[in-house]
Amino acid sequence: IMLGVGLSFYFLKYPSYAIKEYRIKASSQVVLAVLYMVVSMRVVPNLERALQFAATNVTGPLAWEMRKLLWDIEMGRYNSANEALTDYIAKWKPENEEFAEALRLIRDSLHQTPERAEKTLDEALDVILEGTKTRMKHYAQDLRTPVMVIHMMGMVLPVLGSIMAPLAAIFLADMVRIEYFFIGYDVILPLALVWFINTTLKKRPMTFSQIDTSSHPDMPPKGCFFIKTGTKRIAVPVMPISLLVVFIFTMPAIYYFSTNPDMFFPSQTQHSQFSLFMSFLIILGIGYGLASYFYLSNFQQMSLQSDVQSTEGEFELALFQLGNRIASGVPPELALESAIDDVKDLKISGLFAIAIRNIRNLGMTFKEAIFDRKYGAILYYPSKLIHNIMGMIVDISEKGIKYAAEGMLTISRYLRNIRETQEYIRELLSETTSSMTFQAYMLTPMVTGLIVSMSDVIIKVLTVLSMRLAKVSAGAALPMNATGLFGFKASGAVPLSAEIFQLVIGIYVIEVIIVLAMFLTKISYGENKVVQWYMAGKMLFASLFMYTAIAMIASATFGGLIAKSVESITS
């Protein structure tokens, strides 16, 4: 019945969720779409040409919508681009009011004087940028409650439960079993967290398009990383290395527990620090195996993304310098050589250097030097933003030097506004991301490590007490059920070992660190799998080390002292 109700609710809400997710994905391109339309209208005030220019350069659902709009104009469904844009504005107004307002301003600029039209076009871009800021501000404010819920569901309540877990497993042995803790901590709780996080982050407004490095010449194959040997690059698969890491950590533990099974399962044998450390090796093997795979298969892609992101930030200055050179009457081919001295300390200077080399050595034109399929400079800068804007500049430069210079200076100003908006959004989300980062690196491993050590101490104390109780009941006239009091066995064994409990908590730590990495990535970067898995790998390395160190140190410090005290009292 519960499954049927759940599926019915899912299918009932699926259409509305799907269309909302579709519109949010389309919203990631609205800023660039407005930018392309504004630049196109400043060069040639023609709505149909502006729509075509934007539809060619943007990607995703918004590109399909704009192409469909152009198709409807060609097929005669609309008499003009003005009429088509009016319907399109009405379609977007309930979902993204600032995008609809920006489109309206672009449409209205067609019927204004040139001076007034320029101001209206600038206002259109300001409207979409301010609207994006406002949306992200509201989203950052709305994140406070979900973050608190995730903190409570993922940290506070599980920690409170883990404190009571060893006591419940010992005193209520017939009702509470270790399998229940495994299902609750390692299956149900992580799935609930993932569901809640995905539901929360589906409401995140997309701000800017994602960086795509799949076409970069230095991009390693999936699941591999490059090693350079001289002039050659060798693709090394990551999976064998990760399996080797798992083997190195887990084999000593597997050998130890296979030869000493009493140390792994509840028994009368006194469990030692060494047996607890062997159980930690299993968790370290699993966690570090995953961490090595996540890190090694993504660190080079992450480096490429960082380079592309930094070049996008520098692109505005490079365009400004190049535009100034061209404005003085220098052709683009010669302006590149002059502008490279102004940006030689920036990574974007490599784009100009490659283009100059192609012009000098291969006799290419400005367009070929940038976009040649084999030697083009854009191949080493696989940013959609840089690619589209350079394409726009090449198209504008064909109309004359004056248009090229004006276009570059205008675009550089717009890019500066976009970058300021991105910085503002990053600042809005900094409080949430810093809180979750602290939880992943410090709070979660520290608290769970202390819980494991506390559980180890409690189990050792109760083991000593159960053994003493067994001896007392054997020599005294006690009821027959006294030896089974609170789950104690007649042999003196406690129905739970610290090693088994540590495995349950350790697997939970691995899962919650991955979930937090996913949450942080989607808040800050959207759907970026490279950043997500790279961050998960780094967090697992640091968190599992801290988790193990804190648990072992606390257990060694307090466990022996308390056990000796109990033995002296009961002897």
XYZ file of C-alpha atoms in Angstrom:
571
model
C 0.000 0.000 0.000
C 2.799 2.429 0.935
C 4.649 1.665 -2.319
C 1.473 2.246 -4.328
C 0.744 5.554 -2.608
C 4.349 6.659 -3.137
C 4.318 5.785 -6.847
C 0.947 7.485 -7.312
C 2.255 10.693 -5.753
C 5.430 10.497 -7.882
C 3.530 10.084 -11.154
C 1.043 12.784 -10.135
C 3.793 15.353 -9.514
C 6.206 14.223 -12.235
C 4.915 16.490 -15.067
C 5.140 19.650 -12.951
C 8.601 18.667 -11.643
C 9.795 17.855 -15.158
C 8.674 21.156 -16.679
C 10.145 23.090 -13.743
C 13.468 21.285 -14.120
C 13.386 21.937 -17.872
C 12.826 25.663 -17.333
C 15.574 25.852 -14.708
C 18.034 24.231 -17.123
C 16.943 26.643 -19.825
C 17.489 29.525 -17.400
C 21.222 28.748 -17.269
C 21.566 30.306 -20.733
C 19.309 33.341 -20.412
C 22.124 35.758 -19.485
C 24.198 34.727 -22.502
C 21.123 34.783 -24.752
C 20.392 38.372 -23.753
C 24.074 39.260 -24.195
C 24.165 37.823 -27.738
C 20.902 39.523 -28.716
C 22.060 42.878 -27.319
C 25.390 42.753 -29.159
C 23.686 41.704 -32.378
C 21.124 44.515 -32.086
C 23.882 47.075 -31.524
C 25.584 46.036 -34.786
C 22.456 45.471 -36.908
C 19.084 46.410 -35.341
C 17.129 43.402 -36.637
C 15.132 41.173 -34.273
C 15.151 38.077 -36.471
C 18.928 38.299 -36.911
C 19.363 38.772 -33.135
C 17.215 35.701 -32.417
C 19.145 33.660 -34.970
C 22.468 34.805 -33.525
C 21.425 33.890 -29.966
C 19.904 30.534 -31.016
C 23.145 29.618 -32.805
C 25.400 30.378 -29.842
C 23.454 29.257 -26.758
C 22.994 25.592 -25.877
C 20.512 23.385 -24.081
C 16.724 23.716 -23.912
C 16.791 27.477 -24.518
C 18.578 26.985 -27.848
C 15.852 24.551 -28.954
C 13.129 26.978 -27.915
C 14.683 29.833 -29.877
C 15.229 27.639 -32.926
C 11.603 26.539 -32.723
C 10.614 30.224 -32.608
C 12.654 30.913 -35.745
C 11.095 27.871 -37.418
C 7.595 29.161 -36.642
C 8.512 32.516 -38.196
C 9.813 30.803 -41.345
C 6.702 28.594 -41.575
C 4.394 31.600 -41.365
C 2.917 30.938 -37.945
C 3.984 34.459 -37.043
C 3.961 37.413 -39.418
C 7.139 38.900 -37.941
C 9.846 38.382 -35.341
C 8.196 41.140 -33.300
C 4.975 39.150 -33.042
C 6.836 35.910 -32.286
C 8.867 37.580 -29.543
C 5.694 38.968 -27.978
C 4.294 35.440 -27.553
C 7.666 34.204 -26.308
C 7.757 36.961 -23.667
C 4.287 35.946 -22.446
C 5.461 32.328 -22.212
C 8.479 33.171 -20.046
C 6.919 35.853 -17.843
C 5.462 33.482 -15.183
C 8.738 31.524 -14.930
C 11.459 34.171 -15.309
C 10.138 37.708 -15.193
C 13.521 39.402 -15.636
C 14.216 37.432 -18.832
C 10.830 38.429 -20.212
C 11.494 42.074 -19.298
C 14.937 41.988 -20.970
C 13.388 40.557 -24.156
C 10.729 43.276 -24.081
C 13.388 45.985 -23.843
C 15.312 44.436 -26.743
C 12.110 44.339 -28.805
C 11.207 47.944 -27.950
C 14.700 49.219 -28.834
C 13.904 48.503 -32.488
C 11.464 51.446 -32.585
C 13.670 54.018 -30.813
C 16.320 56.492 -31.890
C 19.883 55.121 -32.065
C 20.971 56.928 -28.889
C 17.919 55.827 -26.941
C 18.156 52.293 -28.363
C 21.712 51.878 -27.004
C 20.580 52.869 -23.512
C 17.618 50.477 -23.728
C 19.868 47.593 -24.774
C 22.224 48.312 -21.869
C 19.220 48.370 -19.570
C 18.108 44.948 -20.882
C 21.399 43.352 -19.791
C 21.264 45.158 -16.440
C 17.742 43.814 -15.859
C 18.742 40.180 -16.451
C 21.850 40.492 -14.263
C 20.010 42.165 -11.391
C 17.233 39.605 -11.653
C 19.781 36.794 -11.419
C 21.278 38.400 -8.317
C 17.855 38.687 -6.705
C 16.950 35.057 -7.464
C 20.182 33.760 -5.966
C 19.768 36.014 -2.927
C 16.342 34.523 -2.223
C 17.659 31.022 -2.852
C 20.561 31.571 -0.422
C 18.075 32.738 2.216
C 15.809 29.744 1.585
C 18.775 27.369 1.997
C 19.052 27.987 5.734
C 16.218 25.652 6.689
C 17.279 22.769 4.364
C 20.869 23.032 5.613
C 19.592 22.832 9.191
C 17.462 19.800 8.310
C 20.412 18.086 6.617
C 22.583 18.860 9.627
C 19.985 17.373 11.978
C 19.147 14.345 9.810
C 22.704 13.646 8.749
C 24.619 14.501 11.921
C 22.785 15.223 15.163
C 20.125 12.502 15.115
C 22.464 9.748 13.845
C 25.029 10.734 16.483
C 22.421 10.572 19.241
C 21.329 7.227 17.882
C 24.872 5.900 17.698
C 25.422 6.819 21.365
C 22.469 4.647 22.328
C 23.208 1.921 19.776
C 25.676 -0.183 21.799
C 23.522 0.101 24.935
C 20.390 -0.919 23.019
C 22.212 -3.799 21.301
C 23.432 -5.106 24.682
C 20.461 -4.548 26.996
C 17.819 -5.303 24.339
C 19.693 -8.007 22.467
C 16.544 -9.955 21.568
C 14.839 -6.902 20.056
C 17.692 -4.846 18.570
C 20.223 -6.484 16.287
C 23.250 -5.117 14.451
C 21.516 -5.737 11.098
C 18.929 -3.120 12.033
C 21.650 -0.527 12.622
C 23.256 -1.372 9.286
C 19.974 -0.979 7.385
C 19.106 2.229 9.245
C 22.506 3.949 9.094
C 23.975 2.673 5.835
C 20.873 2.257 3.652
C 17.799 4.215 4.750
C 19.483 7.338 6.157
C 21.802 8.011 3.145
C 18.929 7.436 0.707
C 16.729 9.852 2.664
C 19.530 12.460 2.629
C 20.087 12.089 -1.119
C 16.367 12.405 -1.804
C 16.024 15.506 0.379
C 19.125 17.156 -1.109
C 17.987 16.500 -4.688
C 14.526 17.860 -3.884
C 16.054 20.995 -2.347
C 18.578 21.615 -5.092
C 16.064 21.191 -7.907
C 14.793 24.609 -6.849
C 18.238 26.145 -7.381
C 18.047 28.780 -10.132
C 20.673 28.184 -12.790
C 22.894 31.221 -13.207
C 25.494 30.571 -15.894
C 26.359 27.755 -18.287
C 28.726 24.992 -17.192
C 32.329 24.666 -18.359
C 32.729 21.825 -20.861
C 36.279 20.498 -21.345
C 35.341 17.309 -23.214
C 36.852 18.633 -26.472
C 40.130 19.829 -24.918
C 43.212 18.218 -26.565
C 44.729 17.523 -23.116
C 41.574 15.838 -21.807
C 42.382 12.266 -20.653
C 39.995 9.396 -21.465
C 37.269 8.661 -18.935
C 38.603 6.727 -15.951
C 42.247 7.508 -16.829
C 44.911 10.126 -16.255
C 47.912 11.134 -18.342
C 51.568 10.560 -17.484
C 54.084 12.435 -19.622
C 57.186 10.590 -20.765
C 59.243 12.985 -22.853
C 57.043 14.177 -25.684
C 54.532 11.345 -25.313
C 51.554 10.978 -23.011
C 50.448 7.634 -21.637
C 46.868 7.165 -20.456
C 46.945 5.232 -17.170
C 43.690 3.539 -16.055
C 42.681 4.428 -12.507
C 40.706 1.305 -11.562
C 43.744 -1.024 -11.066
C 45.405 1.569 -8.828
C 42.270 1.941 -6.708
C 41.889 -1.834 -6.388
C 45.544 -2.036 -5.319
C 44.858 0.562 -2.605
C 41.881 -1.485 -1.372
C 44.007 -4.655 -1.378
C 46.917 -3.070 0.557
C 44.660 -1.810 3.351
C 42.177 -4.662 3.663
C 44.383 -7.756 3.257
C 46.048 -7.496 6.719
C 42.601 -7.105 8.299
C 41.105 -9.978 6.311
C 44.016 -12.243 7.262
C 43.827 -11.238 10.922
C 40.077 -11.793 11.297
C 40.164 -15.029 9.317
C 42.732 -16.405 11.762
C 41.093 -14.793 14.820
C 37.325 -14.923 14.166
C 36.560 -14.423 17.866
C 37.926 -10.890 17.558
C 35.348 -9.968 14.962
C 32.228 -11.509 16.458
C 30.786 -11.289 19.986
C 32.626 -13.698 22.282
C 34.115 -14.030 25.734
C 37.533 -13.122 24.309
C 38.838 -9.756 25.453
C 38.911 -7.504 22.397
C 42.101 -5.471 21.987
C 43.072 -2.166 20.424
C 44.789 -4.095 17.680
C 41.587 -5.860 16.624
C 39.764 -2.502 16.549
C 42.566 -1.054 14.404
C 42.228 -4.003 12.000
C 38.542 -3.177 11.562
C 39.521 0.430 10.788
C 41.799 -0.868 8.023
C 38.736 -2.298 6.254
C 37.038 1.110 6.297
C 40.254 2.841 5.221
C 40.627 0.357 2.364
C 37.092 0.963 1.088
C 37.242 4.739 1.621
C 40.730 5.299 0.234
C 39.990 3.026 -2.716
C 37.007 5.211 -3.606
C 38.939 8.401 -2.834
C 41.859 7.412 -5.064
C 39.493 6.588 -7.922
C 37.563 9.854 -7.548
C 40.719 11.940 -7.270
C 42.923 10.342 -9.932
C 40.161 10.150 -12.544
C 39.212 13.811 -12.108
C 42.218 15.857 -10.975
C 43.447 16.597 -14.503
C 39.929 17.448 -15.682
C 39.620 19.684 -12.627
C 42.883 21.433 -13.544
C 41.625 21.999 -17.088
C 38.335 23.398 -15.782
C 40.200 25.747 -13.444
C 42.351 26.968 -16.332
C 39.297 27.571 -18.508
C 37.527 29.357 -15.656
C 40.523 31.615 -15.026
C 40.831 32.418 -18.748
C 37.139 33.334 -18.835
C 37.801 35.762 -15.985
C 40.723 37.271 -17.915
C 38.884 37.378 -21.236
C 37.221 40.681 -20.460
C 40.610 42.454 -20.026
C 42.056 40.804 -23.142
C 39.062 41.920 -25.205
C 39.361 45.443 -23.863
C 43.054 45.650 -24.821
C 42.420 44.108 -28.252
C 39.472 46.437 -28.851
C 41.588 49.480 -27.998
C 44.250 48.387 -30.471
C 41.727 47.820 -33.245
C 39.987 51.145 -32.453
C 43.201 52.924 -33.409
C 42.817 51.618 -36.976
C 45.043 48.514 -36.746
C 43.729 45.337 -38.490
C 42.865 42.443 -36.135
C 45.864 40.376 -37.320
C 48.314 43.137 -36.340
C 46.362 44.144 -33.247
C 46.912 40.646 -31.822
C 50.686 41.175 -31.797
C 50.338 44.545 -30.088
C 47.783 43.347 -27.524
C 49.773 40.287 -26.435
C 52.301 42.526 -24.669
C 49.481 43.991 -22.551
C 48.235 40.568 -21.387
C 51.464 38.543 -21.379
C 51.139 37.811 -17.633
C 47.657 36.275 -18.119
C 46.740 32.745 -19.220
C 44.532 34.135 -21.980
C 47.707 35.403 -23.682
C 48.207 31.841 -24.929
C 45.112 32.249 -27.128
C 46.682 35.278 -28.815
C 50.095 33.580 -29.052
C 48.684 30.520 -30.837
C 46.666 32.726 -33.202
C 49.768 34.809 -34.057
C 51.768 31.645 -34.702
C 49.084 30.359 -37.063
C 49.021 33.674 -38.943
C 52.809 33.906 -39.251
C 53.752 30.272 -39.913
C 50.663 28.963 -41.703
C 49.461 32.112 -43.449
C 45.988 31.907 -41.920
C 43.456 34.692 -41.711
C 42.231 36.004 -38.366
C 39.187 33.702 -38.523
C 41.218 30.624 -39.511
C 43.850 31.281 -36.841
C 41.128 31.145 -34.205
C 38.746 28.482 -35.520
C 40.776 26.131 -37.718
C 39.670 22.573 -36.914
C 43.222 21.245 -36.627
C 45.387 24.158 -35.499
C 42.889 26.767 -34.283
C 43.762 28.561 -31.043
C 40.242 27.971 -29.671
C 40.940 24.224 -29.417
C 43.065 24.839 -26.313
C 40.428 27.050 -24.709
C 37.253 24.924 -24.803
C 35.037 27.484 -23.169
C 31.627 27.985 -24.749
C 31.723 31.593 -23.623
C 35.110 32.291 -25.263
C 34.186 30.264 -28.361
C 30.885 32.060 -28.898
C 32.236 35.540 -28.241
C 35.270 35.024 -30.494
C 32.889 33.794 -33.189
C 30.803 36.903 -32.646
C 33.903 39.116 -32.925
C 35.038 37.379 -36.124
C 31.579 37.949 -37.646
C 31.532 41.591 -36.563
C 35.096 42.229 -37.829
C 34.007 41.196 -41.325
C 31.770 44.299 -41.377
C 34.730 46.597 -40.683
C 37.350 47.606 -38.145
C 35.071 50.156 -36.512
C 32.370 47.566 -35.760
C 34.959 45.079 -34.489
C 36.478 47.576 -32.045
C 33.080 48.758 -30.803
C 31.876 45.173 -30.415
C 34.944 44.139 -28.388
C 34.722 47.107 -26.052
C 30.988 46.584 -25.545
C 31.343 42.858 -24.875
C 34.225 43.434 -22.441
C 32.005 45.785 -20.455
C 29.183 43.261 -20.408
C 31.559 40.465 -19.341
C 32.747 42.601 -16.438
C 29.130 42.958 -15.285
C 28.593 39.203 -15.588
C 31.767 38.479 -13.593
C 30.660 40.865 -10.843
C 27.326 39.033 -10.706
C 29.120 35.692 -10.344
C 31.241 37.036 -7.493
C 28.128 38.339 -5.780
C 26.450 34.928 -6.047
C 29.560 33.197 -4.697
C 29.568 35.572 -1.734
C 25.889 34.890 -1.057
C 26.494 31.149 -0.858
C 29.772 31.347 1.083
C 28.144 30.980 4.517
C 26.318 27.808 3.527
C 29.286 26.242 1.735
C 31.752 27.021 4.535
C 29.409 25.449 7.094
C 29.016 22.259 5.060
C 32.771 22.107 4.316
C 33.564 22.317 8.034
C 31.026 19.580 8.687
C 32.612 17.300 6.076
C 36.269 17.860 6.975
C 36.052 18.262 10.759
C 32.713 17.824 12.496
C 31.523 14.529 11.000
C 34.791 12.554 11.375
C 35.504 14.050 14.806
C 32.096 13.271 16.319
C 31.745 9.812 14.763
C 35.310 8.943 15.826
C 34.476 9.882 19.418
C 31.253 7.849 19.208
C 33.157 4.747 18.087
C 35.703 5.143 20.875
C 32.895 5.691 23.409
C 31.118 2.591 22.148
C 34.340 0.599 22.440
C 34.732 1.728 26.057
C 31.082 0.941 26.883
C 31.339 -2.509 25.322
C 34.565 -3.267 27.224
C 32.999 -2.186 30.511
C 29.859 -4.230 29.935
C 31.933 -7.216 28.849
C 33.798 -7.152 32.180
C 30.535 -6.723 34.076
C 28.870 -9.584 32.197
C 31.790 -11.894 32.916
C 31.677 -11.010 36.630
C 27.925 -11.472 36.693
C 28.299 -14.880 35.059
C 30.785 -15.938 37.742
C 28.593 -14.606 40.561
C 25.470 -16.308 39.199
C 27.355 -19.595 38.868
C 28.290 -19.649 42.559
C 25.207 -18.060 44.071
C 21.584 -19.017 44.493
C 20.313 -16.685 41.773
C 17.310 -17.213 39.499
C 17.963 -19.241 36.363
C 17.498 -16.215 34.093
C 20.049 -14.026 35.913
C 22.827 -14.949 33.520
C 20.744 -13.679 30.632
C 19.970 -10.392 32.339
C 20.008 -7.397 29.919
C 21.216 -9.552 27.051
C 24.303 -10.959 28.809
C 25.183 -14.476 27.749
C 25.900 -17.254 30.176
C 29.415 -17.428 28.756
C 29.979 -13.778 29.598
C 29.954 -12.670 25.968
C 28.374 -9.349 24.977
C 26.049 -9.577 21.923
C 27.930 -6.799 20.069
C 31.567 -6.185 19.203
C 33.205 -2.793 18.793
C 34.664 -3.987 15.491
C 31.251 -4.695 13.948
C 29.829 -1.424 15.279
C 32.804 0.495 13.851
C 32.194 -1.006 10.411
C 28.583 0.238 10.450
C 29.626 3.747 11.522
C 32.618 3.780 9.144
C 30.458 2.963 6.121
C 28.055 5.687 7.232
C 30.946 8.193 7.391
C 31.998 7.320 3.814
C 28.448 7.708 2.549
C 27.746 10.984 4.334
C 31.024 12.520 3.086
C 30.059 11.675 -0.513
C 26.575 13.109 0.068
C 28.041 16.330 1.481
C 30.385 16.626 -1.519
C 27.395 16.259 -3.822
C 25.465 18.893 -1.843
C 28.351 21.394 -1.863
C 28.972 20.952 -5.577
C 25.358 21.411 -6.584
C 25.027 24.524 -4.426
C 28.169 26.209 -5.782
C 28.603 24.809 -9.303
C 25.337 23.146 -10.321
C 25.536 19.810 -12.137
C 29.323 19.492 -12.387
C 30.334 15.837 -11.925
C 34.074 16.547 -12.238
C 34.052 18.963 -9.300
C 31.698 16.692 -7.338
C 33.865 13.562 -7.492
C 37.130 15.472 -7.155
C 35.805 17.129 -3.993
C 34.523 13.785 -2.675
C 37.977 12.237 -3.141
C 39.738 15.044 -1.264
C 37.186 14.968 1.560
C 37.433 11.198 1.961
C 41.225 11.308 2.279
C 41.162 13.914 5.045
C 37.977 12.836 6.858
C 38.771 9.122 7.147
C 42.249 9.840 8.482
C 40.795 12.118 11.164
C 38.006 9.649 11.939
C 40.476 6.797 12.480
C 43.022 8.855 14.424
C 40.463 10.349 16.823
C 38.733 7.011 17.452
C 41.974 5.122 18.108
C 43.527 7.814 20.323
C 40.357 8.293 22.409
C 39.801 4.547 22.738
C 43.421 3.916 23.756
C 43.389 6.802 26.231
C 40.173 6.049 28.093
C 39.389 2.414 27.318
C 42.216 0.837 29.277
C 41.787 3.109 32.300
C 38.060 2.465 32.602
C 38.395 -1.293 32.065
C 41.034 -1.525 34.838
C 38.865 0.514 37.164
C 35.901 -1.789 36.574
C 38.037 -4.886 37.099
C 39.352 -3.521 40.392
C 35.823 -2.739 41.562
C 34.362 -6.115 40.629
C 37.304 -8.237 41.802
